[in-house]
Amino acid sequence: MAKVLVVLYPDPLDGYPPTYARDSIPVITGYPGGQTVPSPAAIDFTPGQLLGSVSGELGLRKFLDDGGNELVVTSDKDGPDSVFERELPTADVVISQPFWPAYLDAARIEKAKNLRLVITAGIGSDHVDLDAAMRHDITVAEVTYSNSISVAEHAVMLILDLVRNFVPAHEWVTSRRGWNIADAVSRSYDLEGMDVGVIAAGRIGVAVMRRLKPFDVHLFYTDKRRLPEATETELGLTFVPSVAELVTRVDVLSIHAPLTHETFHLFDSALLGTMRRGSYIVNTARAEILERDAVVEALETGQLAGYAGDVWYPQPPEADHPWRTMPNNAMTPHISGTSLSAQARYSAGVREILEDYFDHKPIRPEYLIVDSGALAGTGEASYSTDGTGSPGSSGQ
Ligand code: NDP
């Protein structure tokens, strides 16, 4: 019997379950590149249900109860008196989502004497101190690809939101009850013909560029590794060898790199100052890739025309976090990777990982971040820059 401690975001204010807008979601059978979608032996939820909040329990209740395991689900995750902190010392498995991360720093990992497996229901395990996980021989796994397309769609939406000035225009007709066309269009442009750059051409970055191609933009990208020539030709991509050069060559920048020691606070005032005046940045990767106050300042001076994203630090951010109120922002809570469609996939992926773990079968390499005291699988590819892992979303 295992104790499985699951940290999920709170239920909707109007109660659980919500009234669903649609009756079903499309069935996705595979991902670009050939990776297969999660394939657990069974699922105990209906795809399209809200699974990522506390009452949704990632659809795991029946499976874990039937196996004689203990399931503890909470949204109370921060501070020494939180339910998470109290339950952690006796937990064998911890599961949380990047949208409402259970921060597992070295001190918490030290207290978690029974902990063997940490699962990210989604993608991005930088809320876990991977170095500490390696030292304590804890396996870290995530559901690679489960929400990559969800995020890519969101990033494209945010690019259009900023360039077209959607949010203020919407506010003119809703909360302000106006019809102020001149006010609404005074910051509105066409995306067509613009220079658009992508940092990190991984699963999400490539999906973003693929979706942007029909907008007739000029696409630039940088990555540690160049894409195959066939992909560059197909999508009309220009490779730029460094972030420093890329940012000077584009009007719109979309960030899709993982948070590592190398990308932590990569964007400071100096780098932002080298961009074209009136550039837009969309960041659906991780907040700490940029210095918080440098972004605010660049928006206030007009160096940036807009900033949009769904990633913050910490999560949830404090009520007076400046990104809530900085000018020309199109921020949302961390939602891009937790659409109801994505939840169905990553909940199935978590179930698959747990089935393998309980059956002492190997977890798919593409889901592994840390295993047997070292970076493994996808973790080896994504976090290998300095051989240590991520800064654990807590600064350096
Ligand atoms: P991938 O691992 O597929 O791609 C990441 C890419 O980043 C790789 O090509 C990698 O290159 C490259 N890279 C790493 N470091 C650098 C660097 N310093 N400069 C330039 N490129 C770099 O990841 P995904 O596309 O699936 O996801 C990207 C990130 O998006 C995740 O790490 C996560 O933080 C975030 N995310 C956000 C979500 C949300 O809900 N907002 C949901 C899912 C993910 P190489 O392989 O050579 O190391």
Tab-separated table of C-alpha atoms and ligand atoms in Angstrom:
chain	number	residue	atom	x	y	z
A	1	MET	CA	0.000	0.000	0.000
A	2	ALA	CA	1.286	3.444	-0.899
A	3	LYS	CA	0.313	6.868	0.317
A	4	VAL	CA	-0.286	9.115	-2.683
A	5	LEU	CA	-0.334	12.843	-1.904
A	6	VAL	CA	-1.920	14.904	-4.658
A	7	VAL	CA	-1.871	18.712	-4.765
A	8	LEU	CA	-4.468	20.225	-7.088
A	9	TYR	CA	-5.919	23.673	-7.627
A	10	PRO	CA	-9.116	24.587	-5.762
A	11	ASP	CA	-12.551	23.710	-7.150
A	12	PRO	CA	-14.545	26.330	-9.103
A	13	LEU	CA	-16.194	29.015	-6.943
A	14	ASP	CA	-19.605	27.849	-8.203
A	15	GLY	CA	-18.984	24.310	-7.011
A	16	TYR	CA	-18.003	20.980	-8.490
A	17	PRO	CA	-18.733	19.664	-11.050
A	18	PRO	CA	-19.148	22.719	-13.256
A	19	THR	CA	-21.723	22.901	-16.018
A	20	TYR	CA	-19.779	21.865	-19.083
A	21	ALA	CA	-19.947	23.970	-22.242
A	22	ARG	CA	-19.615	20.916	-24.484
A	23	ASP	CA	-20.576	17.268	-24.273
A	24	SER	CA	-17.389	15.702	-25.562
A	25	ILE	CA	-13.840	16.393	-26.674
A	26	PRO	CA	-12.111	15.136	-29.816
A	27	VAL	CA	-10.159	11.907	-29.501
A	28	ILE	CA	-6.451	12.537	-30.123
A	29	THR	CA	-4.659	9.364	-31.150
A	30	GLY	CA	-1.026	10.470	-31.412
A	31	TYR	CA	1.387	13.363	-31.215
A	32	PRO	CA	3.539	14.940	-33.939
A	33	GLY	CA	6.709	12.916	-34.281
A	34	GLY	CA	5.034	9.628	-33.493
A	35	GLN	CA	4.901	9.545	-29.691
A	36	THR	CA	1.747	7.762	-28.606
A	37	VAL	CA	-0.817	9.269	-26.266
A	38	PRO	CA	-1.034	7.873	-22.716
A	39	SER	CA	-2.171	4.274	-22.641
A	40	PRO	CA	-3.154	3.209	-19.122
A	41	ALA	CA	-4.939	-0.127	-18.706
A	42	ALA	CA	-8.127	1.800	-17.931
A	43	ILE	CA	-9.422	5.220	-16.912
A	44	ASP	CA	-12.201	6.029	-14.468
A	45	PHE	CA	-13.216	9.428	-15.805
A	46	THR	CA	-14.980	10.851	-18.818
A	47	PRO	CA	-12.578	12.854	-21.015
A	48	GLY	CA	-13.658	16.495	-20.905
A	49	GLN	CA	-14.407	16.480	-17.161
A	50	LEU	CA	-12.636	18.886	-14.809
A	51	LEU	CA	-9.966	16.626	-13.318
A	52	GLY	CA	-7.292	19.119	-12.240
A	53	SER	CA	-9.168	20.605	-9.272
A	54	VAL	CA	-9.425	18.979	-5.866
A	55	SER	CA	-12.735	17.175	-6.436
A	56	GLY	CA	-11.580	15.944	-9.843
A	57	GLU	CA	-8.741	14.023	-8.137
A	58	LEU	CA	-7.164	13.472	-11.596
A	59	GLY	CA	-9.689	10.647	-11.882
A	60	LEU	CA	-7.500	8.488	-9.623
A	61	ARG	CA	-9.793	7.757	-6.641
A	62	LYS	CA	-11.235	4.398	-7.741
A	63	PHE	CA	-7.944	3.076	-9.071
A	64	LEU	CA	-6.041	3.920	-5.888
A	65	ASP	CA	-8.822	2.779	-3.540
A	66	ASP	CA	-9.145	-0.540	-5.402
A	67	GLY	CA	-5.412	-1.070	-5.002
A	68	GLY	CA	-5.643	-0.489	-1.254
A	69	ASN	CA	-3.668	2.743	-1.444
A	70	GLU	CA	-4.231	5.895	0.549
A	71	LEU	CA	-5.079	8.988	-1.505
A	72	VAL	CA	-4.794	12.438	0.066
A	73	VAL	CA	-5.849	15.366	-2.129
A	74	THR	CA	-5.377	18.971	-1.097
A	75	SER	CA	-4.911	22.453	-2.531
A	76	ASP	CA	-3.297	23.670	0.703
A	77	LYS	CA	0.334	23.560	-0.344
A	78	ASP	CA	2.357	26.501	0.989
A	79	GLY	CA	3.799	27.218	4.411
A	80	PRO	CA	4.806	24.984	7.305
A	81	ASP	CA	1.211	24.461	8.511
A	82	SER	CA	-0.145	23.484	5.112
A	83	VAL	CA	-1.787	20.102	4.605
A	84	PHE	CA	0.910	19.320	2.044
A	85	GLU	CA	3.729	19.967	4.482
A	86	ARG	CA	1.989	17.919	7.203
A	87	GLU	CA	1.279	14.920	4.950
A	88	LEU	CA	4.611	14.967	3.103
A	89	PRO	CA	6.771	13.064	5.642
A	90	THR	CA	4.684	9.904	5.192
A	91	ALA	CA	3.960	10.170	1.462
A	92	ASP	CA	5.361	7.608	-0.986
A	93	VAL	CA	4.206	9.447	-4.098
A	94	VAL	CA	3.619	13.181	-4.659
A	95	ILE	CA	1.680	14.449	-7.648
A	96	SER	CA	1.077	18.081	-8.584
A	97	GLN	CA	0.514	20.253	-11.609
A	98	PRO	CA	2.722	23.168	-12.724
A	99	PHE	CA	-0.400	25.356	-12.602
A	100	TRP	CA	-0.601	24.909	-8.810
A	101	PRO	CA	2.819	23.514	-8.044
A	102	ALA	CA	3.709	21.712	-4.856
A	103	TYR	CA	7.170	23.245	-4.493
A	104	LEU	CA	9.529	20.460	-3.500
A	105	ASP	CA	12.695	22.217	-2.459
A	106	ALA	CA	15.658	20.490	-0.845
A	107	ALA	CA	14.346	21.050	2.696
A	108	ARG	CA	10.991	19.483	1.913
A	109	ILE	CA	12.622	16.561	0.104
A	110	GLU	CA	14.803	16.037	3.169
A	111	LYS	CA	11.658	15.671	5.308
A	112	ALA	CA	9.985	13.273	2.871
A	113	LYS	CA	11.686	10.112	4.066
A	114	ASN	CA	9.292	7.728	2.257
A	115	LEU	CA	9.147	9.621	-1.015
A	116	ARG	CA	10.010	7.472	-4.036
A	117	LEU	CA	8.102	9.022	-6.936
A	118	VAL	CA	7.172	12.601	-7.883
A	119	ILE	CA	4.833	13.021	-10.837
A	120	THR	CA	4.138	16.266	-12.658
A	121	ALA	CA	0.626	16.088	-14.063
A	122	GLY	CA	1.584	18.110	-17.105
A	123	ILE	CA	5.013	19.222	-18.293
A	124	GLY	CA	7.818	21.102	-16.535
A	125	SER	CA	9.253	19.752	-13.275
A	126	ASP	CA	11.206	22.854	-12.276
A	127	HIS	CA	9.072	23.153	-9.110
A	128	VAL	CA	11.083	20.155	-7.897
A	129	ASP	CA	14.698	20.527	-6.797
A	130	LEU	CA	15.992	17.930	-9.213
A	131	ASP	CA	19.448	17.854	-7.641
A	132	ALA	CA	17.877	16.921	-4.300
A	133	ALA	CA	15.674	14.336	-6.019
A	134	MET	CA	18.796	12.781	-7.553
A	135	ARG	CA	20.585	12.713	-4.209
A	136	HIS	CA	17.629	10.979	-2.537
A	137	ASP	CA	17.048	8.526	-5.396
A	138	ILE	CA	13.551	9.825	-6.049
A	139	THR	CA	12.103	9.236	-9.496
A	140	VAL	CA	10.633	12.341	-11.142
A	141	ALA	CA	8.297	11.859	-14.087
A	142	GLU	CA	6.024	14.062	-16.163
A	143	VAL	CA	3.521	13.480	-18.944
A	144	THR	CA	5.573	14.643	-21.886
A	145	TYR	CA	3.575	16.039	-24.839
A	146	SER	CA	0.268	15.859	-22.966
A	147	ASN	CA	-0.344	19.591	-23.192
A	148	SER	CA	2.227	20.817	-25.709
A	149	ILE	CA	-0.337	21.594	-28.392
A	150	SER	CA	-2.609	23.200	-25.782
A	151	VAL	CA	0.209	25.602	-24.912
A	152	ALA	CA	1.095	26.237	-28.551
A	153	GLU	CA	-2.498	27.214	-29.325
A	154	HIS	CA	-2.487	29.529	-26.315
A	155	ALA	CA	0.771	31.204	-27.351
A	156	VAL	CA	-0.574	31.927	-30.833
A	157	MET	CA	-3.736	33.339	-29.268
A	158	LEU	CA	-1.678	35.624	-27.023
A	159	ILE	CA	0.426	36.884	-29.926
A	160	LEU	CA	-2.767	37.883	-31.731
A	161	ASP	CA	-4.256	39.304	-28.520
A	162	LEU	CA	-1.307	41.646	-28.086
A	163	VAL	CA	-0.720	42.693	-31.654
A	164	ARG	CA	-4.434	43.241	-32.372
A	165	ASN	CA	-4.967	44.919	-28.960
A	166	PHE	CA	-7.817	42.530	-28.146
A	167	VAL	CA	-8.060	42.904	-24.362
A	168	PRO	CA	-8.561	46.701	-24.241
A	169	ALA	CA	-10.997	46.519	-27.171
A	170	HIS	CA	-13.002	43.870	-25.340
A	171	GLU	CA	-12.996	45.972	-22.190
A	172	TRP	CA	-14.367	48.956	-24.133
A	173	VAL	CA	-17.570	47.090	-24.972
A	174	THR	CA	-17.946	45.068	-21.766
A	175	SER	CA	-16.835	46.683	-18.515
A	176	ARG	CA	-16.605	50.243	-19.950
A	177	ARG	CA	-19.851	49.996	-22.001
A	178	GLY	CA	-18.361	52.154	-24.743
A	179	TRP	CA	-17.924	52.056	-28.510
A	180	ASN	CA	-14.557	53.789	-28.576
A	181	ILE	CA	-13.166	52.557	-31.843
A	182	ALA	CA	-10.329	55.091	-32.018
A	183	ASP	CA	-9.199	54.235	-28.501
A	184	ALA	CA	-9.385	50.527	-29.234
A	185	VAL	CA	-7.438	50.641	-32.515
A	186	SER	CA	-4.791	53.147	-31.492
A	187	ARG	CA	-2.533	50.219	-30.539
A	188	SER	CA	-3.869	47.642	-33.011
A	189	TYR	CA	-1.749	46.226	-35.860
A	190	ASP	CA	-1.757	43.310	-38.279
A	191	LEU	CA	0.525	40.398	-37.516
A	192	GLU	CA	1.005	39.835	-41.258
A	193	GLY	CA	4.524	40.701	-42.360
A	194	MET	CA	5.964	40.976	-38.869
A	195	ASP	CA	9.196	39.309	-37.769
A	196	VAL	CA	8.339	36.676	-35.196
A	197	GLY	CA	10.962	34.873	-33.119
A	198	VAL	CA	10.747	31.722	-31.071
A	199	ILE	CA	13.183	30.823	-28.314
A	200	ALA	CA	13.539	27.041	-28.132
A	201	ALA	CA	12.258	24.927	-30.979
A	202	GLY	CA	11.121	21.955	-28.941
A	203	ARG	CA	7.696	20.368	-28.976
A	204	ILE	CA	5.861	23.603	-28.192
A	205	GLY	CA	8.129	25.978	-30.077
A	206	VAL	CA	7.848	24.043	-33.337
A	207	ALA	CA	4.077	23.693	-32.922
A	208	VAL	CA	3.843	27.474	-32.476
A	209	MET	CA	5.865	28.139	-35.629
A	210	ARG	CA	3.827	25.596	-37.569
A	211	ARG	CA	0.640	27.400	-36.530
A	212	LEU	CA	2.065	30.844	-37.303
A	213	LYS	CA	3.269	30.027	-40.815
A	214	PRO	CA	-0.127	30.655	-42.481
A	215	PHE	CA	-0.136	34.200	-41.073
A	216	ASP	CA	2.578	35.134	-43.578
A	217	VAL	CA	5.060	36.287	-40.968
A	218	HIS	CA	8.851	36.000	-41.113
A	219	LEU	CA	9.802	33.251	-38.689
A	220	PHE	CA	13.090	33.225	-36.774
A	221	TYR	CA	14.178	30.837	-34.044
A	222	THR	CA	17.045	29.975	-31.793
A	223	ASP	CA	17.776	26.744	-29.961
A	224	LYS	CA	20.798	24.882	-28.706
A	225	ARG	CA	20.360	22.545	-31.651
A	226	ARG	CA	19.345	23.454	-35.162
A	227	LEU	CA	16.217	21.818	-36.587
A	228	PRO	CA	16.524	19.489	-39.582
A	229	GLU	CA	16.925	21.394	-42.827
A	230	ALA	CA	13.682	19.900	-44.125
A	231	THR	CA	11.749	21.439	-41.224
A	232	GLU	CA	13.413	24.817	-41.697
A	233	THR	CA	12.512	24.751	-45.384
A	234	GLU	CA	8.976	23.520	-44.847
A	235	LEU	CA	8.196	26.266	-42.312
A	236	GLY	CA	10.393	28.961	-43.862
A	237	LEU	CA	12.502	29.382	-40.725
A	238	THR	CA	15.608	31.466	-40.245
A	239	PHE	CA	17.935	30.074	-37.585
A	240	VAL	CA	19.652	32.635	-35.354
A	241	PRO	CA	22.528	31.295	-33.249
A	242	SER	CA	21.884	33.204	-30.019
A	243	VAL	CA	19.087	34.688	-27.948
A	244	ALA	CA	21.007	37.969	-27.873
A	245	GLU	CA	20.893	38.218	-31.664
A	246	LEU	CA	17.366	36.867	-32.054
A	247	VAL	CA	15.794	39.497	-29.826
A	248	THR	CA	17.222	42.306	-31.969
A	249	ARG	CA	15.720	40.884	-35.158
A	250	VAL	CA	12.059	40.429	-34.263
A	251	ASP	CA	8.866	42.332	-33.491
A	252	VAL	CA	7.264	39.483	-31.569
A	253	LEU	CA	9.024	36.962	-29.362
A	254	SER	CA	7.527	33.756	-27.987
A	255	ILE	CA	9.478	31.933	-25.272
A	256	HIS	CA	9.419	28.127	-25.052
A	257	ALA	CA	12.637	27.155	-23.243
A	258	PRO	CA	12.639	25.244	-19.961
A	259	LEU	CA	13.687	27.022	-16.784
A	260	THR	CA	17.270	25.978	-16.144
A	261	HIS	CA	20.272	27.583	-14.519
A	262	GLU	CA	21.042	28.910	-17.988
A	263	THR	CA	17.643	30.492	-18.673
A	264	PHE	CA	16.963	31.773	-15.138
A	265	HIS	CA	16.631	35.586	-15.413
A	266	LEU	CA	17.967	35.461	-18.956
A	267	PHE	CA	15.918	38.576	-19.729
A	268	ASP	CA	17.072	41.570	-17.731
A	269	SER	CA	16.786	45.288	-18.514
A	270	ALA	CA	19.927	45.180	-20.613
A	271	LEU	CA	18.647	42.421	-22.917
A	272	LEU	CA	15.158	43.935	-23.139
A	273	GLY	CA	16.814	47.229	-24.033
A	274	THR	CA	18.363	45.702	-27.154
A	275	MET	CA	14.960	44.764	-28.619
A	276	ARG	CA	13.159	46.896	-31.183
A	277	ARG	CA	11.067	49.570	-29.478
A	278	GLY	CA	7.499	48.331	-29.283
A	279	SER	CA	8.302	44.622	-29.292
A	280	TYR	CA	5.871	42.090	-27.895
A	281	ILE	CA	6.826	39.165	-25.658
A	282	VAL	CA	4.697	36.116	-25.064
A	283	ASN	CA	5.896	33.768	-22.355
A	284	THR	CA	4.114	30.511	-21.685
A	285	ALA	CA	7.322	28.780	-20.540
A	286	ARG	CA	8.327	29.903	-17.040
A	287	ALA	CA	8.114	33.333	-15.409
A	288	GLU	CA	11.612	33.337	-13.981
A	289	ILE	CA	13.172	33.338	-17.435
A	290	LEU	CA	12.574	37.094	-17.133
A	291	GLU	CA	13.371	39.463	-14.307
A	292	ARG	CA	9.988	40.498	-12.949
A	293	ASP	CA	10.627	44.213	-12.541
A	294	ALA	CA	12.559	44.570	-15.792
A	295	VAL	CA	9.395	43.512	-17.647
A	296	VAL	CA	7.303	46.077	-15.771
A	297	GLU	CA	9.797	48.828	-16.520
A	298	ALA	CA	10.023	47.934	-20.219
A	299	LEU	CA	6.228	48.144	-20.518
A	300	GLU	CA	6.087	51.435	-18.643
A	301	THR	CA	8.694	53.045	-20.890
A	302	GLY	CA	7.175	51.620	-24.077
A	303	GLN	CA	10.254	49.557	-24.877
A	304	LEU	CA	7.819	46.645	-24.875
A	305	ALA	CA	4.427	47.264	-26.518
A	306	GLY	CA	2.939	44.284	-24.747
A	307	TYR	CA	3.637	41.251	-22.579
A	308	ALA	CA	1.374	38.249	-22.298
A	309	GLY	CA	1.629	34.897	-20.679
A	310	ASP	CA	0.255	32.552	-18.110
A	311	VAL	CA	3.322	31.753	-16.028
A	312	TRP	CA	4.170	33.565	-12.805
A	313	TYR	CA	6.460	33.233	-9.834
A	314	PRO	CA	5.368	32.302	-7.300
A	315	GLN	CA	2.167	30.496	-8.189
A	316	PRO	CA	-0.288	31.692	-7.113
A	317	PRO	CA	1.195	35.199	-7.198
A	318	GLU	CA	0.548	37.669	-4.409
A	319	ALA	CA	-2.451	40.014	-4.843
A	320	ASP	CA	-0.152	42.974	-5.497
A	321	HIS	CA	2.171	41.184	-7.943
A	322	PRO	CA	3.048	43.948	-10.451
A	323	TRP	CA	2.320	41.750	-13.466
A	324	ARG	CA	-1.363	41.912	-12.561
A	325	THR	CA	-1.495	45.653	-13.205
A	326	MET	CA	1.456	46.532	-15.483
A	327	PRO	CA	0.429	48.367	-18.677
A	328	ASN	CA	-0.436	46.523	-21.881
A	329	ASN	CA	-0.399	43.053	-20.381
A	330	ALA	CA	-2.582	40.132	-21.390
A	331	MET	CA	-1.874	37.893	-18.433
A	332	THR	CA	-3.996	34.974	-17.297
A	333	PRO	CA	-3.558	32.487	-14.500
A	334	HIS	CA	-1.469	29.484	-15.486
A	335	ILE	CA	-4.086	27.876	-17.722
A	336	SER	CA	-2.635	27.194	-21.143
A	337	GLY	CA	-1.667	23.609	-20.373
A	338	THR	CA	-4.715	22.700	-18.345
A	339	SER	CA	-7.597	22.959	-20.776
A	340	LEU	CA	-10.162	20.217	-20.214
A	341	SER	CA	-8.685	18.536	-23.294
A	342	ALA	CA	-5.187	18.569	-21.780
A	343	GLN	CA	-6.434	17.350	-18.416
A	344	ALA	CA	-7.835	14.202	-20.007
A	345	ARG	CA	-4.430	13.398	-21.501
A	346	TYR	CA	-2.245	14.148	-18.522
A	347	SER	CA	-4.609	12.421	-16.094
A	348	ALA	CA	-4.404	9.314	-18.263
A	349	GLY	CA	-0.627	9.731	-18.327
A	350	VAL	CA	-0.424	9.951	-14.537
A	351	ARG	CA	-2.512	6.783	-14.325
A	352	GLU	CA	-0.148	5.059	-16.764
A	353	ILE	CA	2.905	6.089	-14.715
A	354	LEU	CA	1.293	4.871	-11.482
A	355	GLU	CA	0.276	1.550	-13.045
A	356	ASP	CA	3.858	0.964	-14.156
A	357	TYR	CA	5.241	2.035	-10.788
A	358	PHE	CA	2.949	-0.280	-8.810
A	359	ASP	CA	3.603	-3.155	-11.237
A	360	HIS	CA	7.393	-2.580	-11.007
A	361	LYS	CA	7.519	-2.003	-14.746
A	362	PRO	CA	9.748	0.643	-16.349
A	363	ILE	CA	8.163	4.051	-16.825
A	364	ARG	CA	8.314	5.234	-20.441
A	365	PRO	CA	11.647	7.016	-21.028
A	366	GLU	CA	9.833	9.990	-22.548
A	367	TYR	CA	8.095	10.520	-19.198
A	368	LEU	CA	11.251	10.284	-17.081
A	369	ILE	CA	13.064	13.374	-15.768
A	370	VAL	CA	15.110	11.835	-12.932
A	371	ASP	CA	15.608	8.144	-12.255
A	372	SER	CA	18.121	6.070	-10.307
A	373	GLY	CA	19.929	9.143	-9.020
A	374	ALA	CA	20.497	10.817	-12.378
A	375	LEU	CA	18.749	12.759	-15.101
A	376	ALA	CA	16.995	10.289	-17.357
A	377	GLY	CA	14.878	10.120	-20.508
A	378	THR	CA	13.378	13.486	-21.357
A	379	GLY	CA	15.074	14.996	-18.307
A	380	GLU	CA	18.455	14.082	-19.695
A	381	ALA	CA	17.638	15.925	-22.916
A	382	SER	CA	15.887	18.934	-21.375
A	383	TYR	CA	17.949	19.598	-18.282
A	384	SER	CA	21.403	18.483	-19.353
A	385	THR	CA	22.811	21.968	-19.884
A	386	ASP	CA	24.975	21.941	-16.789
A	387	GLY	CA	24.430	18.435	-15.568
A	388	THR	CA	22.555	19.495	-12.473
A	389	GLY	CA	18.934	20.072	-13.282
A	390	SER	CA	16.729	23.086	-12.668
A	391	PRO	CA	17.005	25.811	-10.055
A	392	GLY	CA	13.791	24.510	-8.533
A	393	SER	CA	11.788	27.658	-9.280
A	394	SER	CA	13.136	29.326	-6.209
A	395	GLY	CA	15.934	31.443	-7.530
A	396	GLN	CA	19.608	30.814	-7.274
B	1	NDP	P1	10.986	20.508	-25.139
B	1	NDP	O1	11.901	19.783	-24.219
B	1	NDP	O2	10.323	19.780	-26.252
B	1	NDP	O3	11.739	21.730	-25.797
B	1	NDP	C1	12.572	22.581	-25.090
B	1	NDP	C2	13.599	23.104	-26.058
B	1	NDP	O4	14.338	24.118	-25.398
B	1	NDP	C3	14.620	22.055	-26.510
B	1	NDP	O5	14.710	22.085	-27.921
B	1	NDP	C4	15.902	22.535	-25.851
B	1	NDP	O6	17.043	22.238	-26.594
B	1	NDP	C5	15.677	24.013	-25.828
B	1	NDP	N1	16.511	24.742	-24.892
B	1	NDP	C6	16.876	24.394	-23.639
B	1	NDP	N2	17.637	25.353	-23.111
B	1	NDP	C7	17.749	26.329	-24.042
B	1	NDP	C8	18.424	27.568	-24.079
B	1	NDP	N3	19.147	27.983	-23.031
B	1	NDP	N4	18.330	28.308	-25.193
B	1	NDP	C9	17.621	27.896	-26.254
B	1	NDP	N5	16.958	26.705	-26.277
B	1	NDP	C10	17.032	25.939	-25.178
B	1	NDP	O7	9.918	21.232	-24.199
B	1	NDP	P2	8.423	21.649	-24.528
B	1	NDP	O8	8.395	22.363	-25.835
B	1	NDP	O9	7.498	20.519	-24.329
B	1	NDP	O10	8.144	22.672	-23.326
B	1	NDP	C11	8.924	23.848	-23.179
B	1	NDP	C12	8.635	24.466	-21.822
B	1	NDP	O11	7.312	24.955	-21.797
B	1	NDP	C13	8.689	23.486	-20.635
B	1	NDP	O12	9.996	23.350	-20.133
B	1	NDP	C14	7.782	24.136	-19.632
B	1	NDP	O13	8.531	24.973	-18.762
B	1	NDP	C15	6.851	24.985	-20.468
B	1	NDP	N6	5.480	24.476	-20.425
B	1	NDP	C16	4.491	25.335	-20.042
B	1	NDP	C17	3.196	24.907	-19.938
B	1	NDP	C18	2.094	25.840	-19.575
B	1	NDP	O14	1.015	25.380	-19.187
B	1	NDP	N7	2.278	27.148	-19.678
B	1	NDP	C19	2.828	23.506	-20.200
B	1	NDP	C20	3.931	22.711	-20.721
B	1	NDP	C21	5.201	23.184	-20.774
B	1	NDP	P3	17.870	20.871	-26.296
B	1	NDP	O15	16.915	19.753	-26.519
B	1	NDP	O16	18.988	20.931	-27.255
B	1	NDP	O17	18.317	20.969	-24.849
